[in-house]
Amino acid sequence: MSGGLLVAGTTSDAGKSVVTAGICRWLVRRGVKVAPFKAQNMSLNSFVTRGGAEIGRAQAMQAQAARVEPTALMNPVLLKPGGDRSSQVVLMGKPVGEMSARGYHGGRQEALFGTVVDCLEQLRATYDAVICEGAGSPAEINLRRTDIVNMGIARAADFPVVVVGDIDRGGVFASFFGTTALLAAEDQALVAGYLVNKFRGDVSLLEPGLDMLRGLTGRPTYGVLPFAHGLGIDEEDGLRVSLRGAVRESLVAPPHGEDVLRVAVCAVPLMSNFTDVDALAAEPGVVVRFVDRAEELSDADLVVVPGTRGTVKALAWLRERGLAGALARRAAEGRPVLGICGGFQLLGERIEDEVESRAGLVEGLGLLPVHIRFDREKTLARPVGEALGAPVEGYEIHHGVADVLGGEPFLDGCRVGAVWGTHWHGSLESDAFRRRFLAEVARAAGRRFVPAPDTSFGALREEQLDRLGDLIEEHADTDALLRLIESGAPPGLPFVAPGAPGGARRHVRTSAEDAGRTAQ
């Protein structure tokens, strides 16, 4: 086999990430060597590969579904929003600067097309199949000319396209039809059909509509995936993704000890890598929720201040809402607080920032003896160490450099009383360390909570990825999907009027042409 597929969506959050992961897991279980690919991702949830490259967490999750090591080739362009209509552009895993949306779509994006195509070609040369994930909707006609992630990449690779629609939102038939009808004829020729996601109820009631959709568009629906609770899988952004699912799952399992443990996560602005607390939510008896008011901290046994792309902005937000004062009172009372990355930085005494916010010297919350200085070079690392007598590993993504002036050592940060701070993301996924940390929290909080001795976050993640593979295998037309991946879109797919106004890109350049343009 040598082929591929683009999973597009009628909207953002239609389920492209999980469908891509599910297809990858289904294929690898069939013995197919498969890789995920997303040309351009916009997310504050990112990951560091073993090669030191920053990519979207969704692509790292999809690589795990495919049972391969994630690399920068799988997500060559990552945009990290920073407010004020600008984003940090991460190219091949390394930051290359800040850019406004207008500046990016006004020329920079199109100039990256050659790099994106070259990455895809390298993956195609190595793997039997490449499953691409689109972004937003392919029918964003205002952006089609410079598109490098939806129909632009499908046209360049001659990949068939399956469009995913979230029926739970309603209007899925109109969304499928409208998405197709707003594409140029050349793009429509690659749209092979549709995949319904998050269906609740009797599929037989849906079938007349699917038949009518086929009559209107000439394209089949390749499956109807049922609504699945608590998948706990990393997606791109938004509080409704993996954590919310994991919270619902955790409520099913009773606590191992006599008490539950309540965790409050401060929903700071530009929150990044909030997936750090998924491992807590996976523990039986641990209840995790997001909060944005001071009074919501009062009954929490642990407060987590997560990462953020705007440390100084998050600090001001905490003060405006009274959360800063509530955190200070907790620290004085010996009640547990954990700061991770940006959350660790704002717990320190001072922040010197001429890079992220350009605010200069800013007073921190003063809960840890740490001075932070923002460096233009970003730290991207995969550290391994020991804490609380247990092995632990994680990953680092930050511009802030910490000067730790006291306290007890804790990973790369420190601990004072019941306040912990570290730059390490993902540390709580280390099972033995997580159990010892939770036992410390329970003692400090006066809770008779006992961590379960056998919870394996890695095993739970594998079970969740297998569930995604099962959804594809059991509810999609896998024979037809396999034909698409091997042979491409079927010839003679009908045009659905009116098509894209003004047409699409008139000429799809080859990767060699684009590489030359990028070099210039």
Coordinates of C-alpha atoms in Angstrom, one line a residue:
M1 CA 0.0 0.0 0.0
S2 CA 1.1 3.5 -0.7
G3 CA -1.5 6.2 -0.3
G4 CA -3.2 8.6 2.0
L5 CA -6.3 10.4 3.0
L6 CA -7.3 13.9 4.2
V7 CA -9.8 14.1 7.0
A8 CA -11.5 17.5 6.7
G9 CA -14.4 18.8 8.7
T10 CA -17.5 20.9 8.3
T11 CA -16.4 23.1 11.3
S12 CA -13.7 23.3 13.9
D13 CA -14.2 20.7 16.6
A14 CA -16.2 18.4 14.3
G15 CA -14.0 15.5 15.4
K16 CA -11.1 15.6 12.8
S17 CA -8.4 14.9 15.4
V18 CA -10.1 11.9 17.0
V19 CA -11.2 10.5 13.6
T20 CA -7.7 10.8 12.3
A21 CA -6.4 9.0 15.4
G22 CA -9.0 6.3 15.1
I23 CA -8.1 5.7 11.4
C24 CA -4.4 5.5 12.4
R25 CA -5.1 3.0 15.2
W26 CA -7.4 0.9 12.9
L27 CA -4.7 0.8 10.1
V28 CA -1.8 -0.1 12.4
R29 CA -3.8 -2.9 13.9
R30 CA -4.2 -4.2 10.3
G31 CA -0.4 -4.2 9.9
V32 CA -0.2 -0.9 7.9
K33 CA 2.7 1.3 8.6
V34 CA 0.9 4.7 9.0
A35 CA 1.8 8.2 10.0
P36 CA -0.4 11.2 10.9
F37 CA 0.1 14.7 9.3
K38 CA -1.3 18.1 9.9
A39 CA 0.3 20.8 7.7
Q40 CA -0.7 23.7 9.9
N41 CA -2.1 23.6 13.4
M42 CA -3.3 26.4 15.7
S43 CA -3.1 25.3 19.3
L44 CA -1.8 26.2 22.8
N45 CA -1.6 22.5 23.6
S46 CA 1.8 21.4 22.3
F47 CA 4.4 18.6 22.9
V48 CA 8.1 18.2 22.5
T49 CA 9.4 15.3 20.4
R50 CA 12.6 13.4 21.3
G51 CA 14.3 15.4 18.7
G52 CA 13.5 18.7 20.5
A53 CA 10.8 19.9 18.2
E54 CA 7.5 21.5 19.3
I55 CA 4.4 20.1 17.6
G56 CA 0.7 20.1 18.4
R57 CA -0.4 17.6 21.1
A58 CA -3.1 16.2 18.8
Q59 CA -0.4 15.1 16.3
A60 CA 1.6 13.5 19.2
M61 CA -1.5 11.7 20.2
Q62 CA -2.2 10.6 16.6
A63 CA 1.4 9.3 16.4
Q64 CA 0.8 7.3 19.5
A65 CA -2.3 5.9 17.9
A66 CA -0.2 4.9 14.9
R67 CA 2.4 3.4 17.3
V68 CA 5.2 5.6 15.9
E69 CA 7.5 8.2 17.4
P70 CA 6.2 11.8 16.7
T71 CA 8.4 14.1 14.7
A72 CA 8.3 17.6 13.3
L73 CA 7.4 16.3 9.9
M74 CA 4.0 15.4 11.2
N75 CA 3.2 19.1 12.1
P76 CA 5.6 21.4 10.2
V77 CA 3.6 24.6 11.0
L78 CA 2.3 25.3 14.5
L79 CA 0.6 28.6 15.4
K80 CA 0.4 29.5 19.1
P81 CA -2.0 32.4 19.8
G82 CA -0.7 35.1 22.1
G83 CA -3.5 37.6 22.1
D84 CA -3.8 41.0 20.3
R85 CA -4.5 39.1 17.0
S86 CA -1.0 37.6 16.8
S87 CA 0.5 34.2 17.1
Q88 CA 3.9 32.7 17.5
V89 CA 4.9 30.8 14.4
V90 CA 6.6 27.5 15.0
L91 CA 8.2 26.1 11.9
M92 CA 9.6 22.6 11.9
G93 CA 9.5 22.5 15.7
K94 CA 11.3 25.8 16.3
P95 CA 9.8 29.3 16.9
V96 CA 10.5 31.8 14.0
G97 CA 8.7 34.9 15.3
E98 CA 5.4 36.5 16.0
M99 CA 2.9 37.4 13.2
S100 CA -0.5 38.8 12.9
A101 CA -3.3 36.8 11.2
R102 CA -3.3 39.3 8.4
G103 CA 0.4 39.1 7.9
Y104 CA 0.4 35.3 8.0
H105 CA -2.5 34.8 5.5
G106 CA -1.3 37.7 3.5
G107 CA 1.8 35.9 2.2
R108 CA 3.8 34.0 4.8
Q109 CA 1.4 31.0 4.8
E110 CA 1.6 30.6 1.0
A111 CA 5.4 30.8 1.2
L112 CA 5.4 27.8 3.5
F113 CA 3.6 25.6 1.1
G114 CA 6.8 24.1 -0.3
T115 CA 8.0 23.1 3.2
V116 CA 4.7 21.5 4.0
V117 CA 4.6 19.5 0.8
D118 CA 8.2 18.4 1.3
C119 CA 7.4 17.1 4.8
L120 CA 4.4 15.2 3.5
E121 CA 6.5 13.7 0.7
Q122 CA 9.1 12.5 3.2
L123 CA 6.4 10.8 5.2
R124 CA 5.0 9.2 2.1
A125 CA 8.4 7.8 1.3
T126 CA 8.7 6.2 4.7
Y127 CA 5.2 5.0 5.5
D128 CA 2.6 2.9 3.7
A129 CA -0.1 5.5 4.4
V130 CA -0.3 9.0 5.6
I131 CA -3.6 10.2 7.2
C132 CA -3.8 14.0 7.1
E133 CA -6.0 16.2 9.3
G134 CA -7.4 19.4 7.9
A135 CA -8.1 22.6 9.9
G136 CA -11.4 24.4 10.5
S137 CA -13.4 23.9 7.3
P138 CA -12.2 23.4 3.7
A139 CA -15.0 25.8 2.6
E140 CA -13.4 28.9 4.2
I141 CA -13.5 30.6 0.8
N142 CA -11.9 33.8 2.1
L143 CA -8.7 31.8 2.8
R144 CA -8.7 29.3 -0.1
R145 CA -6.1 31.1 -2.2
T146 CA -3.4 30.6 0.4
D147 CA -4.6 27.3 1.9
I148 CA -1.9 24.9 2.8
V149 CA -3.8 22.6 5.2
N150 CA -7.1 21.6 3.6
M151 CA -7.8 21.4 -0.1
G152 CA -4.4 22.9 -0.9
I153 CA -2.6 19.9 0.5
A154 CA -5.1 17.5 -0.9
R155 CA -4.6 18.9 -4.4
A156 CA -0.8 18.9 -4.0
A157 CA -0.8 15.2 -2.9
D158 CA -3.8 14.1 -5.0
F159 CA -5.4 12.7 -1.8
P160 CA -9.0 11.8 -1.4
V161 CA -11.0 13.8 1.2
V162 CA -13.5 12.6 3.7
V163 CA -15.5 15.4 5.4
V164 CA -16.5 14.8 9.0
G165 CA -19.6 16.5 10.5
D166 CA -20.7 16.7 14.1
I167 CA -24.4 15.7 14.1
D168 CA -24.7 16.5 17.8
R169 CA -24.6 20.2 16.8
G170 CA -27.4 19.8 14.3
G171 CA -27.6 20.8 10.7
V172 CA -25.1 18.1 9.5
F173 CA -26.8 17.5 6.1
A174 CA -26.8 21.2 5.3
S175 CA -23.2 21.4 6.4
F176 CA -22.1 18.5 4.2
F177 CA -23.9 19.8 1.2
G178 CA -22.8 23.4 1.7
T179 CA -19.2 22.5 2.3
T180 CA -19.1 20.6 -1.0
A181 CA -21.0 23.2 -2.9
L182 CA -18.6 26.0 -1.9
L183 CA -15.6 24.2 -3.3
A184 CA -14.2 24.7 -6.8
A185 CA -14.7 21.9 -9.3
E186 CA -11.1 20.8 -9.0
D187 CA -11.4 20.6 -5.2
Q188 CA -14.8 18.8 -5.4
A189 CA -13.2 16.1 -7.5
L190 CA -11.3 15.0 -4.5
V191 CA -14.2 15.0 -2.0
A192 CA -15.1 11.4 -1.9
G193 CA -17.8 11.5 0.8
Y194 CA -18.7 12.1 4.4
L195 CA -18.4 10.7 7.9
V196 CA -21.1 11.5 10.5
N197 CA -19.7 11.9 14.0
K198 CA -21.2 11.9 17.5
F199 CA -24.6 10.4 16.6
R200 CA -27.1 9.5 19.3
G201 CA -30.0 7.2 18.6
D202 CA -31.2 4.8 16.0
V203 CA -29.1 4.9 12.8
S204 CA -32.0 3.6 10.7
L205 CA -33.8 6.9 11.3
L206 CA -30.8 8.7 9.7
E207 CA -30.5 6.5 6.7
P208 CA -33.2 8.3 4.5
G209 CA -31.2 11.5 5.0
L210 CA -28.0 9.9 4.0
D211 CA -29.6 8.5 0.9
M212 CA -30.9 11.9 -0.1
L213 CA -27.5 13.4 0.6
R214 CA -26.0 10.9 -1.8
G215 CA -28.6 11.8 -4.4
L216 CA -27.9 15.5 -4.1
T217 CA -24.1 15.2 -4.1
G218 CA -23.3 11.8 -5.7
R219 CA -21.2 11.0 -2.7
P220 CA -21.6 8.2 0.0
T221 CA -21.4 8.5 3.7
Y222 CA -18.6 6.2 4.9
G223 CA -19.9 5.7 8.4
V224 CA -21.9 7.0 11.3
L225 CA -19.8 7.1 14.5
P226 CA -21.8 7.0 17.8
F227 CA -21.4 9.6 20.5
A228 CA -18.7 8.2 22.9
H229 CA -18.4 9.5 26.4
G230 CA -15.1 10.1 28.2
L231 CA -12.6 9.4 25.4
G232 CA -10.1 11.7 27.2
I233 CA -8.1 12.3 24.0
D234 CA -5.9 15.4 23.4
E235 CA -7.5 17.8 21.0
E236 CA -6.4 21.3 20.1
D237 CA -8.0 23.8 22.5
G238 CA -11.1 24.5 24.5
L239 CA -12.2 23.3 27.9
R240 CA -14.6 20.8 26.5
V241 CA -12.0 18.5 25.2
S242 CA -9.9 15.8 26.9
L243 CA -10.1 17.0 30.4
R244 CA -13.9 17.2 30.5
G245 CA -14.1 13.7 29.2
A246 CA -11.6 12.5 31.8
V247 CA -13.5 14.2 34.6
R248 CA -16.7 12.3 33.7
E249 CA -14.7 9.1 33.6
S250 CA -13.2 9.7 37.0
L251 CA -16.6 10.0 38.6
V252 CA -17.4 6.5 37.6
A253 CA -14.6 4.9 39.7
P254 CA -15.0 5.1 43.5
P255 CA -12.1 6.4 45.6
H256 CA -9.6 3.9 46.7
G257 CA -9.6 5.4 50.2
E258 CA -12.3 6.9 52.3
D259 CA -12.3 10.4 50.8
V260 CA -12.3 12.0 47.3
L261 CA -9.7 14.6 46.4
R262 CA -10.9 17.8 44.9
V263 CA -8.6 19.6 42.3
A264 CA -9.4 23.1 41.1
V265 CA -7.6 24.3 37.9
C266 CA -7.4 28.1 37.5
A267 CA -8.7 28.8 34.0
V268 CA -6.1 31.5 33.2
P269 CA -6.1 33.4 29.9
L270 CA -4.2 31.8 27.0
M271 CA -4.1 28.6 29.0
S272 CA -1.7 26.1 27.5
N273 CA -1.1 22.4 28.0
F274 CA -4.0 22.0 30.5
T275 CA -3.8 18.4 29.5
D276 CA -1.2 18.2 32.3
V277 CA -4.1 17.5 34.7
D278 CA -5.6 14.6 32.7
A279 CA -3.5 12.2 34.6
L280 CA -5.0 13.5 37.9
A281 CA -8.5 13.2 36.5
A282 CA -7.8 9.6 35.5
E283 CA -7.2 8.6 39.2
P284 CA -10.1 7.0 41.0
G285 CA -11.5 9.4 43.5
V286 CA -9.9 12.5 42.1
V287 CA -12.4 15.2 40.9
V288 CA -11.0 17.9 38.6
R289 CA -12.8 21.1 37.6
F290 CA -11.9 24.4 36.1
V291 CA -12.5 27.6 38.1
D292 CA -12.4 31.3 37.6
R293 CA -13.7 32.7 40.9
A294 CA -11.9 33.0 44.2
E295 CA -14.7 31.3 46.2
E296 CA -14.3 28.2 44.1
L297 CA -10.9 27.6 45.6
S298 CA -12.3 27.3 49.1
D299 CA -13.2 23.6 49.1
A300 CA -10.3 22.5 46.8
D301 CA -7.7 20.1 48.2
L302 CA -5.3 21.1 45.5
V303 CA -5.2 24.2 43.2
V304 CA -3.3 23.9 40.0
V305 CA -2.2 27.0 38.2
P306 CA -1.5 25.7 34.6
G307 CA 0.7 26.8 31.8
T308 CA -0.2 29.9 29.8
R309 CA 1.1 31.7 26.7
G310 CA 0.6 35.0 28.6
T311 CA 2.2 34.8 32.1
V312 CA 1.9 38.5 32.9
K313 CA -1.6 38.7 31.5
A314 CA -2.6 35.6 33.6
L315 CA -1.0 37.3 36.7
A316 CA -3.1 40.4 36.2
W317 CA -6.2 38.2 35.7
L318 CA -5.6 36.4 38.9
R319 CA -5.4 39.7 40.8
E320 CA -8.4 41.2 39.1
R321 CA -10.6 38.2 40.1
G322 CA -9.3 37.9 43.7
L323 CA -7.7 34.5 42.9
A324 CA -4.2 35.9 43.7
G325 CA -5.3 36.7 47.3
A326 CA -7.0 33.3 47.6
L327 CA -3.8 31.6 46.5
A328 CA -1.7 33.6 49.0
R329 CA -4.1 32.6 51.8
R330 CA -3.9 28.9 50.8
A331 CA -0.1 29.1 50.9
A332 CA -0.1 30.8 54.4
E333 CA -2.5 28.0 55.7
G334 CA -0.3 25.2 54.3
R335 CA -2.9 24.1 51.7
P336 CA -1.5 22.7 48.4
V337 CA -0.9 24.7 45.3
L338 CA 0.9 23.4 42.2
G339 CA 2.2 25.8 39.5
I340 CA 3.2 24.3 36.1
C341 CA 5.3 26.3 33.6
G342 CA 3.6 29.7 33.3
G343 CA 1.8 28.9 36.5
F344 CA 5.1 28.3 38.2
Q345 CA 6.5 31.5 36.9
L346 CA 3.8 33.7 38.3
L347 CA 4.1 32.1 41.7
G348 CA 7.6 33.5 41.9
E349 CA 8.8 36.8 43.4
R350 CA 9.3 38.8 40.2
I351 CA 9.2 38.4 36.4
E352 CA 11.4 40.3 34.0
D353 CA 9.6 40.1 30.6
E354 CA 10.9 41.9 27.5
V355 CA 9.8 39.1 25.2
E356 CA 6.3 37.7 25.7
S357 CA 4.4 40.7 27.1
R358 CA 7.2 43.3 27.0
A359 CA 6.0 44.5 30.4
G360 CA 9.5 44.8 31.9
L361 CA 9.8 44.0 35.6
V362 CA 6.6 42.8 37.2
E363 CA 6.0 41.7 40.7
G364 CA 4.9 38.0 41.0
L365 CA 2.7 36.4 43.7
G366 CA 5.7 35.8 45.9
L367 CA 4.8 32.3 47.0
L368 CA 8.1 30.8 45.8
P369 CA 11.6 32.2 46.0
V370 CA 12.1 32.4 42.3
H371 CA 13.1 35.1 39.8
I372 CA 12.0 34.7 36.2
R373 CA 13.7 36.3 33.2
F374 CA 12.2 35.8 29.7
D375 CA 14.7 34.8 27.1
R376 CA 14.2 35.1 23.4
E377 CA 15.4 31.5 22.9
K378 CA 12.7 29.0 23.7
T379 CA 13.6 26.0 25.9
L380 CA 12.4 22.8 24.3
A381 CA 13.5 19.7 26.2
R382 CA 12.5 16.2 27.4
P383 CA 13.9 16.0 30.9
V384 CA 14.1 12.9 33.1
G385 CA 14.7 12.8 36.8
E386 CA 13.5 11.9 40.2
A387 CA 11.2 13.6 42.7
L388 CA 9.5 12.5 45.9
G389 CA 11.6 9.4 45.7
A390 CA 10.1 8.3 42.4
P391 CA 11.3 8.4 38.7
V392 CA 9.6 11.1 36.6
E393 CA 9.9 12.5 33.1
G394 CA 8.2 15.4 31.3
Y395 CA 8.8 18.0 28.6
E396 CA 9.6 21.7 28.7
I397 CA 8.2 24.5 26.5
H398 CA 9.0 28.0 27.8
H399 CA 10.8 31.3 27.3
G400 CA 11.1 32.0 31.0
V401 CA 14.3 31.2 32.7
A402 CA 14.0 30.5 36.5
D403 CA 16.6 31.5 39.1
V404 CA 15.6 29.4 42.1
L405 CA 16.8 31.2 45.2
G406 CA 15.6 28.8 47.9
G407 CA 13.1 26.2 49.0
E408 CA 13.4 22.4 48.5
P409 CA 14.3 21.2 45.1
F410 CA 11.3 20.0 43.0
L411 CA 12.1 18.8 39.5
D412 CA 13.6 22.0 37.9
G413 CA 11.7 24.3 40.3
C414 CA 11.2 24.3 44.1
R415 CA 8.8 23.6 46.9
V416 CA 8.0 25.8 49.9
G417 CA 5.6 24.2 52.4
A418 CA 2.6 23.0 50.3
V419 CA 3.4 25.1 47.3
W420 CA 5.2 23.4 44.4
G421 CA 6.4 24.9 41.1
T422 CA 8.0 23.4 38.0
H423 CA 8.5 24.0 34.3
W424 CA 7.9 20.3 33.5
H425 CA 4.8 19.5 31.6
G426 CA 3.6 15.9 31.7
S427 CA 5.3 15.0 35.0
L428 CA 2.0 13.7 36.4
E429 CA 1.8 11.0 33.8
S430 CA 4.6 9.2 35.6
D431 CA 2.5 6.9 37.7
A432 CA 4.7 6.3 40.8
F433 CA 5.5 10.1 41.1
R434 CA 1.8 11.0 40.7
R435 CA 0.8 8.6 43.4
R436 CA 3.4 10.0 45.8
F437 CA 2.5 13.6 45.0
L438 CA -1.2 12.9 45.6
A439 CA -0.4 11.2 48.9
E440 CA 1.5 14.4 49.9
V441 CA -1.5 16.5 48.8
A442 CA -3.9 14.4 50.8
R443 CA -1.8 14.6 53.9
A444 CA -1.5 18.4 53.6
A445 CA -5.2 18.7 52.9
G446 CA -6.2 16.5 55.8
R447 CA -8.0 14.0 53.5
R448 CA -8.2 10.3 53.9
F449 CA -7.6 9.8 50.2
V450 CA -5.4 7.0 49.1
P451 CA -4.1 6.8 45.5
A452 CA -5.0 3.6 43.8
P453 CA -1.9 1.4 43.6
D454 CA -2.4 0.2 40.0
T455 CA -3.6 3.1 37.9
S456 CA -1.5 3.3 34.7
F457 CA -2.0 6.5 32.7
G458 CA -0.2 5.0 29.8
A459 CA -2.4 1.9 29.8
L460 CA -5.5 4.1 30.0
R461 CA -4.4 6.2 27.1
E462 CA -3.8 3.0 25.0
E463 CA -7.3 1.8 25.9
Q464 CA -8.8 5.1 24.8
L465 CA -6.9 4.9 21.5
D466 CA -8.1 1.4 21.0
R467 CA -11.7 2.7 21.5
L468 CA -11.1 5.1 18.7
G469 CA -9.9 2.4 16.5
D470 CA -12.9 0.3 17.4
L471 CA -15.2 3.2 16.5
I472 CA -13.8 3.2 13.0
E473 CA -13.6 -0.6 12.6
E474 CA -17.2 -1.1 13.9
H475 CA -19.1 1.9 12.5
A476 CA -17.3 2.9 9.3
D477 CA -17.1 1.3 5.9
T478 CA -13.5 0.2 6.3
D479 CA -13.3 -1.6 3.0
A480 CA -14.3 1.6 1.2
L481 CA -11.9 3.7 3.3
L482 CA -9.1 1.3 2.4
R483 CA -9.9 1.6 -1.3
L484 CA -9.8 5.4 -0.9
I485 CA -6.4 5.3 0.8
E486 CA -4.9 2.9 -1.8
S487 CA -6.5 4.3 -5.0
G488 CA -7.6 7.9 -4.3
A489 CA -10.9 9.5 -5.0
P490 CA -13.2 7.7 -7.5
P491 CA -13.3 9.2 -10.9
G492 CA -16.3 11.1 -12.2
L493 CA -17.6 12.5 -8.9
P494 CA -20.3 15.0 -9.9
F495 CA -20.0 18.8 -9.5
V496 CA -22.3 20.4 -6.9
A497 CA -23.3 23.9 -7.9
P498 CA -22.5 26.7 -7.4
G499 CA -18.9 26.0 -6.6
A500 CA -16.4 28.4 -5.1
P501 CA -17.0 32.1 -6.1
G502 CA -14.0 33.2 -8.1
G503 CA -12.5 29.8 -8.2
A504 CA -9.6 28.5 -6.2
R505 CA -5.8 28.5 -6.6
R506 CA -5.2 28.7 -10.3
H507 CA -2.0 26.7 -10.2
V508 CA -0.9 24.2 -7.6
R509 CA 2.9 24.6 -7.5
T510 CA 5.1 21.5 -7.1
S511 CA 7.1 21.2 -4.0
A512 CA 10.3 22.0 -5.9
E513 CA 8.8 25.2 -7.1
D514 CA 7.7 26.2 -3.6
A515 CA 11.0 25.2 -2.1
G516 CA 12.7 27.6 -4.4
R517 CA 10.2 30.4 -3.6
T518 CA 10.6 29.8 0.1
A519 CA 14.4 29.9 -0.2
Q520 CA 14.1 33.3 -1.9

